[in-house]
């Protein structure tokens, strides 16, 4: 009994020493502390530059999540006052937009919000034209809160299996198939969505029931990106019998692997890509995938001209020879909106299914004609 007691007394000091050692104060951690002046920036819709004065106790990097909002410099140092310049491009949309600046120190992050006021809707319509048809896609949701499909009195679908044209990979459905919807209207725009369901890529191709001969045709669009996407805004003849004899007008085509470049073209029996005589043009424009832009066609008896945001992309003139092989554009055409996946052009550099689902957004479509 006595031995046991003595042994226990010998152990206790060791135990107490060990416990005392484990309770030493840990090394203090420096919290990432950063202040901004002003606390928030708001820009008008015009191009602009403003400054933010920053103080921080640690080194940090800065990034912007929007390409229309850029910053210089992109780093700051501990215990120094840093002034950064914030530049924004013109907001051509009719909605306010925001960008987030992220100040990072390892896993620690602080965010700063940049706001830019909505732009005014610019009127690009040439003088002498009157609005004769439009779809603003402002249809309300159903009573159950569901998005609605395009109005069947104004639009019809083309349905087709993969490989139907241009070796494209998608299956075109009539707006929806079961619970899978590829054309829906909500929040003031039509969304055409390409999505992978099982082993299929589903999408939609919608066309106007009405057709027109000559006029000014305009749509405000935001394009999907990623290798494989191929959205288009184009026209085909109402009384179609053969391609390319009856003509085709491509107001806008976009392939996701060629970022921020819009294309326009015409196709006729004499001028088409099958015989490498196509007439076409392209234009590089920033933010095609993140901002809305206005794409338009002015079609007269004399020439075809396409535009983006009021700037000419492509012009094709009537040779006035009365030959349908070179100018079949003297008959009614209807409008088409579709989102293809892959194919001869859209898939020329392969496809990347991580881009799916991809959304082609149409704010409005308007048609004007001269009185």
mmCIF file of C-alpha atoms in Angstrom:
data_model
loop_
_atom_site.group_PDB
_atom_site.id
_atom_site.type_symbol
_atom_site.label_atom_id
_atom_site.label_comp_id
_atom_site.label_asym_id
_atom_site.label_seq_id
_atom_site.Cartn_x
_atom_site.Cartn_y
_atom_site.Cartn_z
ATOM 1 C CA UNK A 1 0.000 0.000 0.000
ATOM 2 C CA UNK A 2 2.798 2.387 0.941
ATOM 3 C CA UNK A 3 4.760 1.560 -2.240
ATOM 4 C CA UNK A 4 1.765 2.277 -4.397
ATOM 5 C CA UNK A 5 1.249 5.644 -2.754
ATOM 6 C CA UNK A 6 4.852 6.697 -3.286
ATOM 7 C CA UNK A 7 4.762 5.675 -6.959
ATOM 8 C CA UNK A 8 1.610 7.687 -7.528
ATOM 9 C CA UNK A 9 3.184 10.773 -5.990
ATOM 10 C CA UNK A 10 6.118 10.405 -8.343
ATOM 11 C CA UNK A 11 3.834 10.302 -11.388
ATOM 12 C CA UNK A 12 1.704 13.325 -10.502
ATOM 13 C CA UNK A 13 4.423 15.993 -11.062
ATOM 14 C CA UNK A 14 5.193 14.547 -14.488
ATOM 15 C CA UNK A 15 1.490 14.679 -15.418
ATOM 16 C CA UNK A 16 1.146 18.240 -14.206
ATOM 17 C CA UNK A 17 4.246 19.283 -16.154
ATOM 18 C CA UNK A 18 2.890 17.716 -19.323
ATOM 19 C CA UNK A 19 -0.478 19.435 -18.915
ATOM 20 C CA UNK A 20 1.123 22.769 -18.250
ATOM 21 C CA UNK A 21 3.249 22.491 -21.404
ATOM 22 C CA UNK A 22 0.219 21.785 -23.612
ATOM 23 C CA UNK A 23 -1.533 24.930 -22.444
ATOM 24 C CA UNK A 24 1.088 27.372 -23.725
ATOM 25 C CA UNK A 25 -0.425 30.256 -25.761
ATOM 26 C CA UNK A 26 -0.567 29.476 -29.534
ATOM 27 C CA UNK A 27 1.239 31.679 -32.045
ATOM 28 C CA UNK A 28 -1.149 34.570 -32.845
ATOM 29 C CA UNK A 29 -2.616 34.616 -36.397
ATOM 30 C CA UNK A 30 -2.666 37.932 -38.276
ATOM 31 C CA UNK A 31 -6.178 38.554 -39.572
ATOM 32 C CA UNK A 32 -6.418 39.857 -43.160
ATOM 33 C CA UNK A 33 -7.637 43.405 -42.593
ATOM 34 C CA UNK A 34 -8.426 45.684 -45.542
ATOM 35 C CA UNK A 35 -10.320 48.960 -45.938
ATOM 36 C CA UNK A 36 -11.666 50.744 -49.030
ATOM 37 C CA UNK A 37 -12.369 54.366 -49.803
ATOM 38 C CA UNK A 38 -15.018 54.829 -51.095
ATOM 39 C CA UNK A 39 -16.927 51.820 -49.772
ATOM 40 C CA UNK A 40 -18.636 51.279 -53.161
ATOM 41 C CA UNK A 41 -18.357 52.640 -56.713
ATOM 42 C CA UNK A 42 -21.214 53.398 -59.086
ATOM 43 C CA UNK A 43 -20.611 54.362 -62.718
ATOM 44 C CA UNK A 44 -22.937 55.893 -65.273
ATOM 45 C CA UNK A 45 -23.674 53.800 -68.353
ATOM 46 C CA UNK A 46 -20.831 55.514 -70.237
ATOM 47 C CA UNK A 47 -17.219 54.372 -70.397
ATOM 48 C CA UNK A 48 -15.429 55.583 -67.285
ATOM 49 C CA UNK A 49 -12.548 55.432 -64.822
ATOM 50 C CA UNK A 50 -12.529 55.882 -61.041
ATOM 51 C CA UNK A 51 -10.140 55.197 -58.171
ATOM 52 C CA UNK A 52 -10.270 53.186 -54.958
ATOM 53 C CA UNK A 53 -7.831 53.861 -52.112
ATOM 54 C CA UNK A 54 -6.943 50.681 -50.242
ATOM 55 C CA UNK A 55 -5.144 50.010 -46.986
ATOM 56 C CA UNK A 56 -4.264 46.504 -45.833
ATOM 57 C CA UNK A 57 -2.052 44.800 -43.292
ATOM 58 C CA UNK A 58 -1.101 42.007 -45.700
ATOM 59 C CA UNK A 59 -0.071 41.434 -49.322
ATOM 60 C CA UNK A 60 -3.034 40.667 -51.629
ATOM 61 C CA UNK A 61 -4.053 40.131 -55.247
ATOM 62 C CA UNK A 62 -7.079 41.639 -56.992
ATOM 63 C CA UNK A 63 -9.326 40.132 -59.681
ATOM 64 C CA UNK A 64 -12.535 41.173 -61.448
ATOM 65 C CA UNK A 65 -15.259 38.702 -62.406
ATOM 66 C CA UNK A 66 -16.443 40.773 -65.399
ATOM 67 C CA UNK A 67 -14.474 41.578 -68.550
ATOM 68 C CA UNK A 68 -16.181 44.984 -68.866
ATOM 69 C CA UNK A 69 -14.615 46.019 -65.550
ATOM 70 C CA UNK A 70 -10.799 46.080 -65.390
ATOM 71 C CA UNK A 71 -8.361 47.129 -62.664
ATOM 72 C CA UNK A 72 -4.776 48.424 -62.413
ATOM 73 C CA UNK A 73 -2.665 47.383 -60.532
ATOM 74 C CA UNK A 74 -3.738 43.876 -59.569
ATOM 75 C CA UNK A 75 -1.650 43.547 -56.379
ATOM 76 C CA UNK A 76 -1.215 45.453 -53.124
ATOM 77 C CA UNK A 77 1.345 45.263 -50.328
ATOM 78 C CA UNK A 78 1.256 45.010 -46.556
ATOM 79 C CA UNK A 79 1.074 48.243 -44.563
ATOM 80 C CA UNK A 80 0.965 50.375 -47.708
ATOM 81 C CA UNK A 81 -1.725 52.619 -49.163
ATOM 82 C CA UNK A 82 -2.540 51.484 -52.709
ATOM 83 C CA UNK A 83 -4.660 53.385 -55.230
ATOM 84 C CA UNK A 84 -6.194 51.258 -57.974
ATOM 85 C CA UNK A 85 -7.852 52.500 -61.141
ATOM 86 C CA UNK A 86 -11.154 50.896 -62.123
ATOM 87 C CA UNK A 87 -12.196 51.147 -65.789
ATOM 88 C CA UNK A 88 -15.578 50.184 -67.224
ATOM 89 C CA UNK A 89 -16.795 49.975 -70.799
ATOM 90 C CA UNK A 90 -20.086 51.438 -72.017
ATOM 91 C CA UNK A 91 -23.130 49.554 -70.769
ATOM 92 C CA UNK A 92 -25.112 48.876 -73.931
ATOM 93 C CA UNK A 93 -27.730 46.878 -72.056
ATOM 94 C CA UNK A 94 -30.955 48.254 -70.622
ATOM 95 C CA UNK A 95 -30.224 46.769 -67.186
ATOM 96 C CA UNK A 96 -27.947 47.822 -64.348
ATOM 97 C CA UNK A 97 -24.953 45.525 -64.078
ATOM 98 C CA UNK A 98 -22.516 44.673 -61.309
ATOM 99 C CA UNK A 99 -18.958 43.424 -61.098
ATOM 100 C CA UNK A 100 -17.234 41.959 -58.062
ATOM 101 C CA UNK A 101 -13.613 42.742 -57.252
ATOM 102 C CA UNK A 102 -12.053 40.012 -55.118
ATOM 103 C CA UNK A 103 -9.107 40.842 -52.863
ATOM 104 C CA UNK A 104 -7.330 37.601 -51.976
ATOM 105 C CA UNK A 105 -4.694 36.615 -49.455
ATOM 106 C CA UNK A 106 -4.438 32.844 -49.610
ATOM 107 C CA UNK A 107 -7.790 31.464 -48.484
ATOM 108 C CA UNK A 108 -8.850 34.858 -47.087
ATOM 109 C CA UNK A 109 -10.970 36.922 -49.464
ATOM 110 C CA UNK A 110 -12.738 40.276 -49.351
ATOM 111 C CA UNK A 111 -15.191 41.459 -52.014
ATOM 112 C CA UNK A 112 -15.922 44.916 -53.388
ATOM 113 C CA UNK A 113 -18.957 45.670 -55.567
ATOM 114 C CA UNK A 114 -18.838 47.855 -58.687
ATOM 115 C CA UNK A 115 -22.182 49.008 -60.108
ATOM 116 C CA UNK A 116 -22.911 50.512 -63.510
ATOM 117 C CA UNK A 117 -26.192 52.145 -64.397
ATOM 118 C CA UNK A 118 -28.398 50.779 -67.156
ATOM 119 C CA UNK A 119 -27.708 52.002 -70.637
ATOM 120 C CA UNK A 120 -30.312 53.677 -72.748
ATOM 121 C CA UNK A 121 -31.841 51.565 -75.474
ATOM 122 C CA UNK A 122 -30.174 52.793 -78.628
ATOM 123 C CA UNK A 123 -32.310 53.134 -81.727
ATOM 124 C CA UNK A 124 -30.389 51.725 -84.686
ATOM 125 C CA UNK A 125 -33.392 51.588 -87.029
ATOM 126 C CA UNK A 126 -32.754 53.536 -90.255
ATOM 127 C CA UNK A 127 -35.118 56.393 -91.048
ATOM 128 C CA UNK A 128 -38.204 55.619 -93.072
ATOM 129 C CA UNK A 129 -38.981 52.273 -91.424
ATOM 130 C CA UNK A 130 -42.083 51.398 -89.399
ATOM 131 C CA UNK A 131 -42.451 48.537 -86.920
ATOM 132 C CA UNK A 132 -44.674 45.833 -88.452
ATOM 133 C CA UNK A 133 -44.031 42.835 -86.177
ATOM 134 C CA UNK A 134 -42.348 42.112 -82.855
ATOM 135 C CA UNK A 135 -41.987 39.640 -80.030
ATOM 136 C CA UNK A 136 -40.599 41.145 -76.820
ATOM 137 C CA UNK A 137 -40.771 37.832 -74.897
ATOM 138 C CA UNK A 138 -42.352 39.465 -71.861
ATOM 139 C CA UNK A 139 -44.847 36.638 -71.352
ATOM 140 C CA UNK A 140 -45.586 36.041 -67.649
ATOM 141 C CA UNK A 141 -45.041 32.702 -65.971
ATOM 142 C CA UNK A 142 -47.997 30.383 -65.454
ATOM 143 C CA UNK A 143 -50.021 30.458 -62.233
ATOM 144 C CA UNK A 144 -47.835 27.569 -61.078
ATOM 145 C CA UNK A 145 -44.716 29.684 -61.642
ATOM 146 C CA UNK A 146 -43.546 27.777 -64.709
ATOM 147 C CA UNK A 147 -41.874 29.417 -67.711
ATOM 148 C CA UNK A 148 -43.932 29.423 -70.908
ATOM 149 C CA UNK A 149 -43.045 28.299 -74.425
ATOM 150 C CA UNK A 150 -42.901 30.664 -77.426
ATOM 151 C CA UNK A 151 -46.320 31.696 -78.737
ATOM 152 C CA UNK A 152 -47.386 29.070 -81.293
ATOM 153 C CA UNK A 153 -49.355 31.658 -83.274
ATOM 154 C CA UNK A 154 -46.072 33.447 -84.002
ATOM 155 C CA UNK A 155 -43.471 30.638 -83.965
ATOM 156 C CA UNK A 156 -43.082 27.058 -85.136
ATOM 157 C CA UNK A 157 -40.413 24.447 -84.424
ATOM 158 C CA UNK A 158 -38.327 22.289 -86.696
ATOM 159 C CA UNK A 159 -37.589 18.873 -85.217
ATOM 160 C CA UNK A 160 -34.772 16.650 -86.430
ATOM 161 C CA UNK A 161 -32.379 13.899 -85.425
ATOM 162 C CA UNK A 162 -28.585 14.312 -85.199
ATOM 163 C CA UNK A 163 -26.866 14.611 -88.582
ATOM 164 C CA UNK A 164 -29.871 16.232 -90.257
ATOM 165 C CA UNK A 165 -27.726 19.134 -91.512
ATOM 166 C CA UNK A 166 -24.023 19.983 -91.277
ATOM 167 C CA UNK A 167 -23.323 16.779 -89.315
ATOM 168 C CA UNK A 168 -24.614 18.506 -86.193
ATOM 169 C CA UNK A 169 -24.893 16.419 -83.042
ATOM 170 C CA UNK A 170 -28.059 17.784 -81.430
ATOM 171 C CA UNK A 171 -31.615 16.496 -81.523
ATOM 172 C CA UNK A 172 -34.028 19.343 -82.230
ATOM 173 C CA UNK A 173 -37.227 19.016 -80.208
ATOM 174 C CA UNK A 174 -40.517 20.941 -80.336
ATOM 175 C CA UNK A 175 -39.717 23.157 -77.374
ATOM 176 C CA UNK A 176 -39.943 20.391 -74.829
ATOM 177 C CA UNK A 177 -39.916 16.628 -74.564
ATOM 178 C CA UNK A 178 -41.442 15.293 -71.401
ATOM 179 C CA UNK A 179 -39.945 17.344 -68.584
ATOM 180 C CA UNK A 180 -36.978 18.494 -70.683
ATOM 181 C CA UNK A 181 -37.515 22.005 -72.049
ATOM 182 C CA UNK A 182 -35.203 23.652 -74.588
ATOM 183 C CA UNK A 183 -37.183 26.806 -75.425
ATOM 184 C CA UNK A 184 -38.717 28.851 -72.632
ATOM 185 C CA UNK A 185 -39.632 32.441 -71.843
ATOM 186 C CA UNK A 186 -38.948 33.988 -68.451
ATOM 187 C CA UNK A 187 -37.428 37.171 -67.009
ATOM 188 C CA UNK A 188 -38.131 39.059 -70.231
ATOM 189 C CA UNK A 189 -36.312 36.898 -72.756
ATOM 190 C CA UNK A 190 -36.526 33.689 -74.751
ATOM 191 C CA UNK A 191 -33.935 31.108 -73.745
ATOM 192 C CA UNK A 192 -32.949 28.398 -76.225
ATOM 193 C CA UNK A 193 -31.057 25.787 -74.239
ATOM 194 C CA UNK A 194 -28.816 22.975 -75.445
ATOM 195 C CA UNK A 195 -28.549 20.288 -72.780
ATOM 196 C CA UNK A 196 -27.329 16.738 -72.416
ATOM 197 C CA UNK A 197 -29.979 14.229 -71.422
ATOM 198 C CA UNK A 198 -28.600 10.720 -71.180
ATOM 199 C CA UNK A 199 -26.525 10.268 -74.315
ATOM 200 C CA UNK A 200 -28.452 12.890 -76.320
ATOM 201 C CA UNK A 201 -27.899 16.608 -76.794
ATOM 202 C CA UNK A 202 -31.304 18.300 -76.979
ATOM 203 C CA UNK A 203 -31.892 21.787 -78.388
ATOM 204 C CA UNK A 204 -34.459 23.865 -80.292
ATOM 205 C CA UNK A 205 -34.867 25.630 -83.625
ATOM 206 C CA UNK A 206 -37.699 28.170 -83.735
ATOM 207 C CA UNK A 207 -39.004 30.040 -86.777
ATOM 208 C CA UNK A 208 -41.498 32.824 -87.413
ATOM 209 C CA UNK A 209 -44.809 31.884 -88.979
ATOM 210 C CA UNK A 210 -44.791 35.194 -90.821
ATOM 211 C CA UNK A 211 -42.445 36.058 -93.679
ATOM 212 C CA UNK A 212 -41.386 39.327 -95.271
ATOM 213 C CA UNK A 213 -39.802 40.606 -98.460
ATOM 214 C CA UNK A 214 -37.365 43.425 -97.700
ATOM 215 C CA UNK A 215 -37.151 45.326 -94.440
ATOM 216 C CA UNK A 216 -35.037 45.917 -91.371
ATOM 217 C CA UNK A 217 -34.817 42.900 -89.048
ATOM 218 C CA UNK A 218 -33.392 43.222 -85.554
ATOM 219 C CA UNK A 219 -32.778 41.001 -82.513
ATOM 220 C CA UNK A 220 -31.052 41.664 -79.208
ATOM 221 C CA UNK A 221 -29.028 38.590 -78.290
ATOM 222 C CA UNK A 222 -26.630 37.160 -75.731
ATOM 223 C CA UNK A 223 -24.635 34.220 -77.086
ATOM 224 C CA UNK A 224 -23.533 30.971 -75.435
ATOM 225 C CA UNK A 225 -19.844 30.041 -75.346
ATOM 226 C CA UNK A 226 -17.753 26.896 -75.229
ATOM 227 C CA UNK A 227 -16.428 24.571 -77.927
ATOM 228 C CA UNK A 228 -19.368 23.028 -79.730
ATOM 229 C CA UNK A 229 -21.906 25.851 -79.457
ATOM 230 C CA UNK A 230 -23.243 27.248 -82.725
ATOM 231 C CA UNK A 231 -26.107 29.760 -82.316
ATOM 232 C CA UNK A 232 -27.607 31.551 -85.299
ATOM 233 C CA UNK A 233 -30.092 34.277 -86.292
ATOM 234 C CA UNK A 234 -30.922 33.881 -89.969
ATOM 235 C CA UNK A 235 -33.532 33.761 -92.751
ATOM 236 C CA UNK A 236 -34.796 31.227 -95.260
ATOM 237 C CA UNK A 237 -37.302 31.577 -98.125
ATOM 238 C CA UNK A 238 -40.967 30.921 -97.381
ATOM 239 C CA UNK A 239 -41.421 28.930 -100.598
ATOM 240 C CA UNK A 240 -38.274 26.871 -100.246
ATOM 241 C CA UNK A 241 -37.599 24.142 -102.813
ATOM 242 C CA UNK A 242 -33.804 23.728 -102.977
ATOM 243 C CA UNK A 243 -30.629 24.901 -101.237
ATOM 244 C CA UNK A 244 -28.719 26.997 -102.073
ATOM 245 C CA UNK A 245 -30.728 27.935 -105.165
ATOM 246 C CA UNK A 246 -33.474 29.707 -103.212
ATOM 247 C CA UNK A 247 -31.042 31.641 -101.024
ATOM 248 C CA UNK A 248 -30.108 31.945 -97.359
ATOM 249 C CA UNK A 249 -29.311 35.049 -95.292
ATOM 250 C CA UNK A 250 -27.186 34.569 -92.175
ATOM 251 C CA UNK A 251 -27.570 37.688 -90.056
ATOM 252 C CA UNK A 252 -25.518 36.251 -87.205
ATOM 253 C CA UNK A 253 -23.641 33.003 -86.703
ATOM 254 C CA UNK A 254 -21.271 32.278 -83.850
ATOM 255 C CA UNK A 255 -19.015 29.347 -83.065
ATOM 256 C CA UNK A 256 -17.928 29.009 -79.465
ATOM 257 C CA UNK A 257 -14.321 28.118 -80.183
ATOM 258 C CA UNK A 258 -13.846 31.524 -81.879
ATOM 259 C CA UNK A 259 -14.687 33.699 -78.912
ATOM 260 C CA UNK A 260 -16.199 37.156 -79.449
ATOM 261 C CA UNK A 261 -16.307 37.022 -83.261
ATOM 262 C CA UNK A 262 -19.644 37.327 -85.070
ATOM 263 C CA UNK A 263 -20.168 36.145 -88.669
ATOM 264 C CA UNK A 264 -22.590 37.100 -91.449
ATOM 265 C CA UNK A 265 -23.066 35.537 -94.889
ATOM 266 C CA UNK A 266 -25.371 34.883 -97.821
ATOM 267 C CA UNK A 267 -25.731 31.671 -99.811
ATOM 268 C CA UNK A 268 -26.925 31.348 -103.395
ATOM 269 C CA UNK A 269 -26.392 28.855 -106.191
ATOM 270 C CA UNK A 270 -23.375 30.850 -107.387
ATOM 271 C CA UNK A 271 -22.074 31.805 -103.951
ATOM 272 C CA UNK A 272 -21.959 29.101 -101.288
ATOM 273 C CA UNK A 273 -19.483 27.195 -99.141
ATOM 274 C CA UNK A 274 -20.048 23.912 -100.984
ATOM 275 C CA UNK A 275 -18.076 25.309 -103.909
ATOM 276 C CA UNK A 276 -15.933 27.709 -101.837
ATOM 277 C CA UNK A 277 -17.479 30.827 -103.347
ATOM 278 C CA UNK A 278 -19.398 31.973 -100.276
ATOM 279 C CA UNK A 279 -19.797 35.669 -99.529
ATOM 280 C CA UNK A 280 -19.202 36.368 -95.856
ATOM 281 C CA UNK A 281 -17.621 38.648 -93.266
ATOM 282 C CA UNK A 282 -16.784 38.600 -89.581
ATOM 283 C CA UNK A 283 -16.355 41.189 -86.859
ATOM 284 C CA UNK A 284 -14.671 40.959 -83.461
ATOM 285 C CA UNK A 285 -16.750 42.463 -80.660
ATOM 286 C CA UNK A 286 -16.065 42.157 -76.930
ATOM 287 C CA UNK A 287 -18.461 40.497 -74.493
ATOM 288 C CA UNK A 288 -20.671 38.642 -76.979
ATOM 289 C CA UNK A 289 -21.139 35.857 -74.417
ATOM 290 C CA UNK A 290 -21.711 38.058 -71.379
ATOM 291 C CA UNK A 291 -23.643 41.053 -72.715
ATOM 292 C CA UNK A 292 -26.573 41.640 -75.041
ATOM 293 C CA UNK A 293 -25.851 43.084 -78.478
ATOM 294 C CA UNK A 294 -28.185 44.195 -81.270
ATOM 295 C CA UNK A 295 -27.849 42.200 -84.504
ATOM 296 C CA UNK A 296 -29.645 43.484 -87.566
ATOM 297 C CA UNK A 297 -30.219 43.093 -91.286
ATOM 298 C CA UNK A 298 -31.290 45.761 -93.747
ATOM 299 C CA UNK A 299 -32.529 44.052 -96.884
ATOM 300 C CA UNK A 300 -33.592 46.067 -99.918
ATOM 301 C CA UNK A 301 -33.936 45.344 -103.622
ATOM 302 C CA UNK A 302 -30.425 46.754 -104.052
ATOM 303 C CA UNK A 303 -28.371 45.150 -101.293
ATOM 304 C CA UNK A 304 -28.129 43.204 -98.059
ATOM 305 C CA UNK A 305 -26.316 44.732 -95.070
ATOM 306 C CA UNK A 306 -25.855 43.220 -91.612
ATOM 307 C CA UNK A 307 -24.973 45.112 -88.445
ATOM 308 C CA UNK A 308 -23.985 44.670 -84.831
ATOM 309 C CA UNK A 309 -24.795 47.570 -82.514
ATOM 310 C CA UNK A 310 -25.286 49.790 -85.546
ATOM 311 C CA UNK A 311 -21.916 48.977 -87.109
ATOM 312 C CA UNK A 312 -21.681 47.289 -90.500
ATOM 313 C CA UNK A 313 -20.505 43.679 -90.530
ATOM 314 C CA UNK A 314 -21.286 42.565 -94.082
ATOM 315 C CA UNK A 315 -22.643 43.958 -97.349
ATOM 316 C CA UNK A 316 -23.744 42.115 -100.487
ATOM 317 C CA UNK A 317 -25.030 44.048 -103.493
ATOM 318 C CA UNK A 318 -27.522 42.991 -106.143
ATOM 319 C CA UNK A 319 -25.687 42.692 -109.469
ATOM 320 C CA UNK A 320 -28.967 43.628 -111.196
ATOM 321 C CA UNK A 321 -28.536 40.907 -113.835
ATOM 322 C CA UNK A 322 -31.895 39.350 -113.039
ATOM 323 C CA UNK A 323 -30.169 36.023 -112.389
ATOM 324 C CA UNK A 324 -31.545 33.984 -109.482
ATOM 325 C CA UNK A 325 -28.204 32.163 -109.220
ATOM 326 C CA UNK A 326 -26.629 35.341 -107.832
ATOM 327 C CA UNK A 327 -29.644 37.190 -106.378
ATOM 328 C CA UNK A 328 -32.566 35.031 -105.221
ATOM 329 C CA UNK A 329 -33.455 37.640 -102.612
ATOM 330 C CA UNK A 330 -36.626 38.958 -104.213
ATOM 331 C CA UNK A 331 -39.088 36.689 -102.431
ATOM 332 C CA UNK A 332 -40.498 36.458 -98.866
ATOM 333 C CA UNK A 333 -38.173 35.035 -96.192
ATOM 334 C CA UNK A 334 -38.907 34.078 -92.571
ATOM 335 C CA UNK A 335 -36.719 34.406 -89.458
ATOM 336 C CA UNK A 336 -34.970 31.553 -87.656
ATOM 337 C CA UNK A 337 -33.295 31.211 -84.247
ATOM 338 C CA UNK A 338 -31.462 28.038 -83.280
ATOM 339 C CA UNK A 339 -28.676 26.648 -81.151
ATOM 340 C CA UNK A 340 -26.733 23.836 -82.819
ATOM 341 C CA UNK A 341 -24.150 21.615 -81.140
ATOM 342 C CA UNK A 342 -21.018 20.458 -82.966
ATOM 343 C CA UNK A 343 -21.177 19.826 -86.684
ATOM 344 C CA UNK A 344 -18.932 20.811 -89.554
ATOM 345 C CA UNK A 345 -18.350 24.319 -88.249
ATOM 346 C CA UNK A 346 -19.481 24.359 -84.630
ATOM 347 C CA UNK A 347 -17.453 21.218 -83.935
ATOM 348 C CA UNK A 348 -14.468 22.006 -86.172
ATOM 349 C CA UNK A 349 -12.229 22.093 -83.087
ATOM 350 C CA UNK A 350 -14.087 19.420 -81.175
ATOM 351 C CA UNK A 351 -16.809 19.796 -78.569
ATOM 352 C CA UNK A 352 -16.550 20.336 -74.839
ATOM 353 C CA UNK A 353 -19.580 18.985 -73.015
ATOM 354 C CA UNK A 354 -18.615 20.913 -69.895
ATOM 355 C CA UNK A 355 -20.127 23.913 -71.751
ATOM 356 C CA UNK A 356 -23.552 22.273 -71.403
ATOM 357 C CA UNK A 357 -26.176 23.289 -70.643
ATOM 358 C CA UNK A 358 -25.623 26.259 -72.952
ATOM 359 C CA UNK A 359 -28.151 29.093 -73.179
ATOM 360 C CA UNK A 360 -28.825 31.340 -76.173
ATOM 361 C CA UNK A 361 -30.780 34.339 -74.894
ATOM 362 C CA UNK A 362 -33.071 36.449 -77.087
ATOM 363 C CA UNK A 363 -34.354 39.695 -75.574
ATOM 364 C CA UNK A 364 -36.555 40.626 -78.530
ATOM 365 C CA UNK A 365 -37.086 40.209 -82.274
ATOM 366 C CA UNK A 366 -38.477 43.125 -84.325
ATOM 367 C CA UNK A 367 -39.318 43.617 -87.986
ATOM 368 C CA UNK A 368 -39.607 46.992 -89.707
ATOM 369 C CA UNK A 369 -40.634 47.826 -93.256
ATOM 370 C CA UNK A 370 -40.891 50.973 -95.306
ATOM 371 C CA UNK A 371 -44.349 52.351 -95.857
#
